[in-house]
PDB file of N, CA and C in Angstrom:
ATOM      1  N   MET K 177      -2.056  26.379  21.216  1.00  0.00           N
ATOM      2  CA  MET K 177      -2.286  25.162  21.161  1.00  0.00           C
ATOM      3  C   MET K 177      -1.051  24.461  20.339  1.00  0.00           C
ATOM      4  N   ALA K 178      -0.779  23.360  20.625  1.00  0.00           N
ATOM      5  CA  ALA K 178       0.343  22.486  19.566  1.00  0.00           C
ATOM      6  C   ALA K 178      -0.404  22.133  18.412  1.00  0.00           C
ATOM      7  N   LYS K 179       0.224  22.135  17.438  1.00  0.00           N
ATOM      8  CA  LYS K 179      -0.087  21.506  16.049  1.00  0.00           C
ATOM      9  C   LYS K 179      -0.273  20.200  16.435  1.00  0.00           C
ATOM     10  N   LYS K 180      -0.853  19.385  15.730  1.00  0.00           N
ATOM     11  CA  LYS K 180      -0.895  18.119  15.820  1.00  0.00           C
ATOM     12  C   LYS K 180      -0.252  17.543  14.360  1.00  0.00           C
ATOM     13  N   ARG K 181       0.653  16.530  14.749  1.00  0.00           N
ATOM     14  CA  ARG K 181       1.680  16.122  13.749  1.00  0.00           C
ATOM     15  C   ARG K 181       0.953  14.894  13.021  1.00  0.00           C
ATOM     16  N   GLY K 182       1.049  15.067  11.676  1.00  0.00           N
ATOM     17  CA  GLY K 182       0.368  13.815  10.997  1.00  0.00           C
ATOM     18  C   GLY K 182       1.643  12.542  11.036  1.00  0.00           C
ATOM     19  N   ILE K 183       0.974  11.326  10.711  1.00  0.00           N
ATOM     20  CA  ILE K 183       1.769  10.145  10.551  1.00  0.00           C
ATOM     21  C   ILE K 183       2.219  10.126   9.198  1.00  0.00           C
ATOM     22  N   MET K 184       1.442  10.110   8.072  1.00  0.00           N
ATOM     23  CA  MET K 184       1.809  10.224   6.665  1.00  0.00           C
ATOM     24  C   MET K 184       2.413  11.422   6.192  1.00  0.00           C
ATOM     25  N   SER K 185       3.225  11.350   5.439  1.00  0.00           N
ATOM     26  CA  SER K 185       4.032  12.163   4.952  1.00  0.00           C
ATOM     27  C   SER K 185       3.073  13.178   3.812  1.00  0.00           C
ATOM     28  N   GLU K 186       3.473  14.301   3.272  1.00  0.00           N
ATOM     29  CA  GLU K 186       2.299  14.954   2.519  1.00  0.00           C
ATOM     30  C   GLU K 186       2.724  14.276   1.189  1.00  0.00           C
ATOM     31  N   ARG K 187       3.804  13.864   0.987  1.00  0.00           N
ATOM     32  CA  ARG K 187       4.158  13.305  -0.489  1.00  0.00           C
ATOM     33  C   ARG K 187       3.133  11.851  -0.511  1.00  0.00           C
ATOM     34  N   LEU K 188       3.298  11.204   0.416  1.00  0.00           N
ATOM     35  CA  LEU K 188       2.659   9.829   0.608  1.00  0.00           C
ATOM     36  C   LEU K 188       1.041  10.168   0.290  1.00  0.00           C
ATOM     37  N   LYS K 189       0.707  11.160   1.171  1.00  0.00           N
ATOM     38  CA  LYS K 189      -0.916  11.402   0.956  1.00  0.00           C
ATOM     39  C   LYS K 189      -1.235  11.975  -0.151  1.00  0.00           C
ATOM     40  N   GLU K 190      -0.369  12.658  -1.178  1.00  0.00           N
ATOM     41  CA  GLU K 190      -0.459  13.106  -2.213  1.00  0.00           C
ATOM     42  C   GLU K 190      -0.502  12.177  -3.373  1.00  0.00           C
ATOM     43  N   GLU K 191       0.300  10.909  -3.124  1.00  0.00           N
ATOM     44  CA  GLU K 191       0.449  10.015  -4.086  1.00  0.00           C
ATOM     45  C   GLU K 191      -0.883   9.275  -3.935  1.00  0.00           C
ATOM     46  N   ILE K 192      -1.225   8.923  -2.616  1.00  0.00           N
ATOM     47  CA  ILE K 192      -2.569   8.050  -2.638  1.00  0.00           C
ATOM     48  C   ILE K 192      -3.683   8.749  -3.103  1.00  0.00           C
ATOM     49  N   ALA K 193      -3.935  10.108  -2.904  1.00  0.00           N
ATOM     50  CA  ALA K 193      -5.068  10.741  -3.067  1.00  0.00           C
ATOM     51  C   ALA K 193      -5.099  10.709  -4.894  1.00  0.00           C
ATOM     52  N   LYS K 194      -3.896  10.918  -5.654  1.00  0.00           N
ATOM     53  CA  LYS K 194      -3.794  10.848  -6.925  1.00  0.00           C
ATOM     54  C   LYS K 194      -4.082   9.426  -7.471  1.00  0.00           C
ATOM     55  N   GLU K 195      -3.442   8.670  -6.942  1.00  0.00           N
ATOM     56  CA  GLU K 195      -4.030   7.031  -6.899  1.00  0.00           C
ATOM     57  C   GLU K 195      -5.733   6.557  -6.863  1.00  0.00           C
ATOM     58  N   LEU K 196      -6.309   7.270  -5.946  1.00  0.00           N
ATOM     59  CA  LEU K 196      -7.271   7.183  -5.662  1.00  0.00           C
ATOM     60  C   LEU K 196      -8.396   7.819  -6.693  1.00  0.00           C
ATOM     61  N   GLY K 197      -7.871   8.781  -7.050  1.00  0.00           N
ATOM     62  CA  GLY K 197      -8.743   9.915  -7.840  1.00  0.00           C
ATOM     63  C   GLY K 197      -9.305  11.173  -7.136  1.00  0.00           C
ATOM     64  N   PHE K 198      -8.941  11.517  -6.196  1.00  0.00           N
ATOM     65  CA  PHE K 198      -9.467  12.721  -5.517  1.00  0.00           C
ATOM     66  C   PHE K 198      -8.417  13.779  -5.370  1.00  0.00           C
ATOM     67  N   TYR K 199      -7.601  13.952  -5.707  1.00  0.00           N
ATOM     68  CA  TYR K 199      -6.381  14.846  -5.540  1.00  0.00           C
ATOM     69  C   TYR K 199      -6.768  16.125  -5.976  1.00  0.00           C
ATOM     70  N   ASP K 200      -7.637  16.114  -7.158  1.00  0.00           N
ATOM     71  CA  ASP K 200      -8.363  17.559  -7.591  1.00  0.00           C
ATOM     72  C   ASP K 200      -9.020  18.214  -6.311  1.00  0.00           C
ATOM     73  N   VAL K 201      -9.689  17.345  -5.758  1.00  0.00           N
ATOM     74  CA  VAL K 201     -10.515  18.058  -4.604  1.00  0.00           C
ATOM     75  C   VAL K 201      -9.775  18.814  -3.388  1.00  0.00           C
ATOM     76  N   VAL K 202      -8.673  17.927  -3.468  1.00  0.00           N
ATOM     77  CA  VAL K 202      -7.438  18.324  -2.418  1.00  0.00           C
ATOM     78  C   VAL K 202      -6.807  19.961  -2.971  1.00  0.00           C
ATOM     79  N   GLU K 203      -6.734  19.721  -4.082  1.00  0.00           N
ATOM     80  CA  GLU K 203      -5.822  20.961  -4.648  1.00  0.00           C
ATOM     81  C   GLU K 203      -6.858  22.077  -4.624  1.00  0.00           C
ATOM     82  N   ARG K 204      -8.074  22.074  -4.964  1.00  0.00           N
ATOM     83  CA  ARG K 204      -9.220  23.219  -4.797  1.00  0.00           C
ATOM     84  C   ARG K 204      -9.667  23.433  -3.489  1.00  0.00           C
ATOM     85  N   GLU K 205      -9.932  22.455  -2.507  1.00  0.00           N
ATOM     86  CA  GLU K 205     -10.306  22.681  -1.172  1.00  0.00           C
ATOM     87  C   GLU K 205      -9.283  22.537  -0.011  1.00  0.00           C
ATOM     88  N   GLY K 206      -8.359  21.694  -0.185  1.00  0.00           N
ATOM     89  CA  GLY K 206      -7.296  21.389   0.904  1.00  0.00           C
ATOM     90  C   GLY K 206      -7.791  19.912   1.300  1.00  0.00           C
ATOM     91  N   TRP K 207      -7.219  19.534   2.308  1.00  0.00           N
ATOM     92  CA  TRP K 207      -7.489  17.946   2.875  1.00  0.00           C
ATOM     93  C   TRP K 207      -8.705  18.033   3.740  1.00  0.00           C
ATOM     94  N   GLY K 208      -9.203  18.984   4.158  1.00  0.00           N
ATOM     95  CA  GLY K 208     -10.433  19.254   4.804  1.00  0.00           C
ATOM     96  C   GLY K 208     -11.826  19.180   3.819  1.00  0.00           C
ATOM     97  N   GLY K 209     -11.398  19.005   2.567  1.00  0.00           N
ATOM     98  CA  GLY K 209     -12.473  18.747   1.392  1.00  0.00           C
ATOM     99  C   GLY K 209     -12.915  17.607   0.916  1.00  0.00           C
ATOM    100  N   ILE K 210     -12.097  16.708   1.333  1.00  0.00           N
ATOM    101  CA  ILE K 210     -12.438  15.121   1.029  1.00  0.00           C
ATOM    102  C   ILE K 210     -13.462  14.493   1.943  1.00  0.00           C
ATOM    103  N   LYS K 211     -14.192  13.491   1.249  1.00  0.00           N
ATOM    104  CA  LYS K 211     -15.144  12.893   1.805  1.00  0.00           C
ATOM    105  C   LYS K 211     -14.789  11.806   2.803  1.00  0.00           C
ATOM    106  N   ALA K 212     -15.336  11.520   3.861  1.00  0.00           N
ATOM    107  CA  ALA K 212     -14.819  10.859   5.032  1.00  0.00           C
ATOM    108  C   ALA K 212     -14.696   9.345   4.378  1.00  0.00           C
ATOM    109  N   ARG K 213     -15.087   9.095   3.198  1.00  0.00           N
ATOM    110  CA  ARG K 213     -15.127   7.647   2.557  1.00  0.00           C
ATOM    111  C   ARG K 213     -13.692   7.816   1.767  1.00  0.00           C
ATOM    112  N   ASP K 214     -13.388   8.860   1.308  1.00  0.00           N
ATOM    113  CA  ASP K 214     -12.272   9.069   0.794  1.00  0.00           C
ATOM    114  C   ASP K 214     -10.884   8.827   1.813  1.00  0.00           C
ATOM    115  N   ALA K 215     -11.069   9.498   2.594  1.00  0.00           N
ATOM    116  CA  ALA K 215      -9.956   9.564   3.954  1.00  0.00           C
ATOM    117  C   ALA K 215     -10.015   7.907   4.440  1.00  0.00           C
ATOM    118  N   GLY K 216     -11.157   7.428   4.502  1.00  0.00           N
ATOM    119  CA  GLY K 216     -10.850   6.044   5.085  1.00  0.00           C
ATOM    120  C   GLY K 216     -10.364   5.087   3.930  1.00  0.00           C
ATOM    121  N   ASN K 217     -10.560   5.318   2.598  1.00  0.00           N
ATOM    122  CA  ASN K 217      -9.910   4.780   1.532  1.00  0.00           C
ATOM    123  C   ASN K 217      -8.271   4.983   1.548  1.00  0.00           C
ATOM    124  N   MET K 218      -7.950   6.179   1.845  1.00  0.00           N
ATOM    125  CA  MET K 218      -6.459   6.744   1.763  1.00  0.00           C
ATOM    126  C   MET K 218      -5.775   6.022   2.836  1.00  0.00           C
ATOM    127  N   VAL K 219      -6.296   5.688   3.991  1.00  0.00           N
ATOM    128  CA  VAL K 219      -5.833   5.117   5.140  1.00  0.00           C
ATOM    129  C   VAL K 219      -5.582   3.666   4.847  1.00  0.00           C
ATOM    130  N   LYS K 220      -6.644   3.016   4.219  1.00  0.00           N
ATOM    131  CA  LYS K 220      -6.687   1.725   3.815  1.00  0.00           C
ATOM    132  C   LYS K 220      -5.669   1.423   2.912  1.00  0.00           C
ATOM    133  N   ARG K 221      -5.622   2.344   2.168  1.00  0.00           N
ATOM    134  CA  ARG K 221      -4.428   2.052   0.958  1.00  0.00           C
ATOM    135  C   ARG K 221      -3.099   2.392   1.786  1.00  0.00           C
ATOM    136  N   ALA K 222      -3.046   3.269   2.549  1.00  0.00           N
ATOM    137  CA  ALA K 222      -1.389   3.533   3.333  1.00  0.00           C
ATOM    138  C   ALA K 222      -1.241   2.275   3.894  1.00  0.00           C
ATOM    139  N   ILE K 223      -2.193   1.508   4.703  1.00  0.00           N
ATOM    140  CA  ILE K 223      -1.723   0.579   5.423  1.00  0.00           C
ATOM    141  C   ILE K 223      -1.377  -0.784   4.293  1.00  0.00           C
ATOM    142  N   GLU K 224      -2.062  -0.820   3.389  1.00  0.00           N
ATOM    143  CA  GLU K 224      -1.716  -2.034   2.281  1.00  0.00           C
ATOM    144  C   GLU K 224      -0.199  -1.728   1.650  1.00  0.00           C
ATOM    145  N   LYS K 225       0.045  -0.337   1.366  1.00  0.00           N
ATOM    146  CA  LYS K 225       1.315   0.170   0.904  1.00  0.00           C
ATOM    147  C   LYS K 225       2.387  -0.643   2.248  1.00  0.00           C
ATOM    148  N   ALA K 226       2.212  -0.359   3.175  1.00  0.00           N
ATOM    149  CA  ALA K 226       3.190  -0.407   4.355  1.00  0.00           C
ATOM    150  C   ALA K 226       3.142  -1.939   4.551  1.00  0.00           C
ATOM    151  N   GLU K 227       2.241  -2.683   4.743  1.00  0.00           N
ATOM    152  CA  GLU K 227       2.414  -4.342   4.474  1.00  0.00           C
ATOM    153  C   GLU K 227       3.081  -4.870   3.537  1.00  0.00           C
ATOM    154  N   GLN K 228       2.877  -4.181   2.105  1.00  0.00           N
ATOM    155  CA  GLN K 228       3.652  -4.574   1.113  1.00  0.00           C
ATOM    156  C   GLN K 228       5.349  -4.318   1.267  1.00  0.00           C
ATOM    157  N   GLY K 229       5.363  -3.140   1.852  1.00  0.00           N
ATOM    158  CA  GLY K 229       6.988  -2.743   2.029  1.00  0.00           C
ATOM    159  C   GLY K 229       7.482  -3.686   3.171  1.00  0.00           C
ATOM    160  N   VAL K 230       6.752  -3.918   4.032  1.00  0.00           N
ATOM    161  CA  VAL K 230       7.250  -5.295   5.106  1.00  0.00           C
ATOM    162  C   VAL K 230       7.473  -6.591   4.431  1.00  0.00           C
ATOM    163  N   ALA K 231       6.412  -6.704   3.856  1.00  0.00           N
ATOM    164  CA  ALA K 231       6.520  -8.288   2.864  1.00  0.00           C
ATOM    165  C   ALA K 231       7.870  -8.084   2.106  1.00  0.00           C
ATOM    166  N   GLN K 232       8.230  -7.139   1.344  1.00  0.00           N
ATOM    167  CA  GLN K 232       9.302  -7.189   0.642  1.00  0.00           C
ATOM    168  C   GLN K 232      10.712  -7.172   1.301  1.00  0.00           C
ATOM    169  N   LYS K 233      10.690  -6.578   2.447  1.00  0.00           N
ATOM    170  CA  LYS K 233      11.603  -6.532   3.214  1.00  0.00           C
ATOM    171  C   LYS K 233      12.219  -7.998   3.970  1.00  0.00           C
ATOM    172  N   ASN K 234      11.062  -8.624   4.003  1.00  0.00           N
ATOM    173  CA  ASN K 234      11.214  -9.942   4.861  1.00  0.00           C
ATOM    174  C   ASN K 234      11.496 -11.063   3.581  1.00  0.00           C
ATOM    175  N   LYS K 235      11.687 -10.937   2.537  1.00  0.00           N
ATOM    176  CA  LYS K 235      11.960 -11.691   1.661  1.00  0.00           C
ATOM    177  C   LYS K 235      13.599 -11.915   1.543  1.00  0.00           C
TER     178      LYS K 235
END
């Protein structure tokens, strides 16, 4: 079976997890150990970062 490729880089995921305060869980249990709510918040934050980047480019 082919491995599913993620959209977010590991570095970005780690940065956001640290920002949101659950990186310790990732270190202990891996990405599968985070709560669904944390995963959702992580995606939301990634979208916000992307939108900010686009806004900066368009200035």
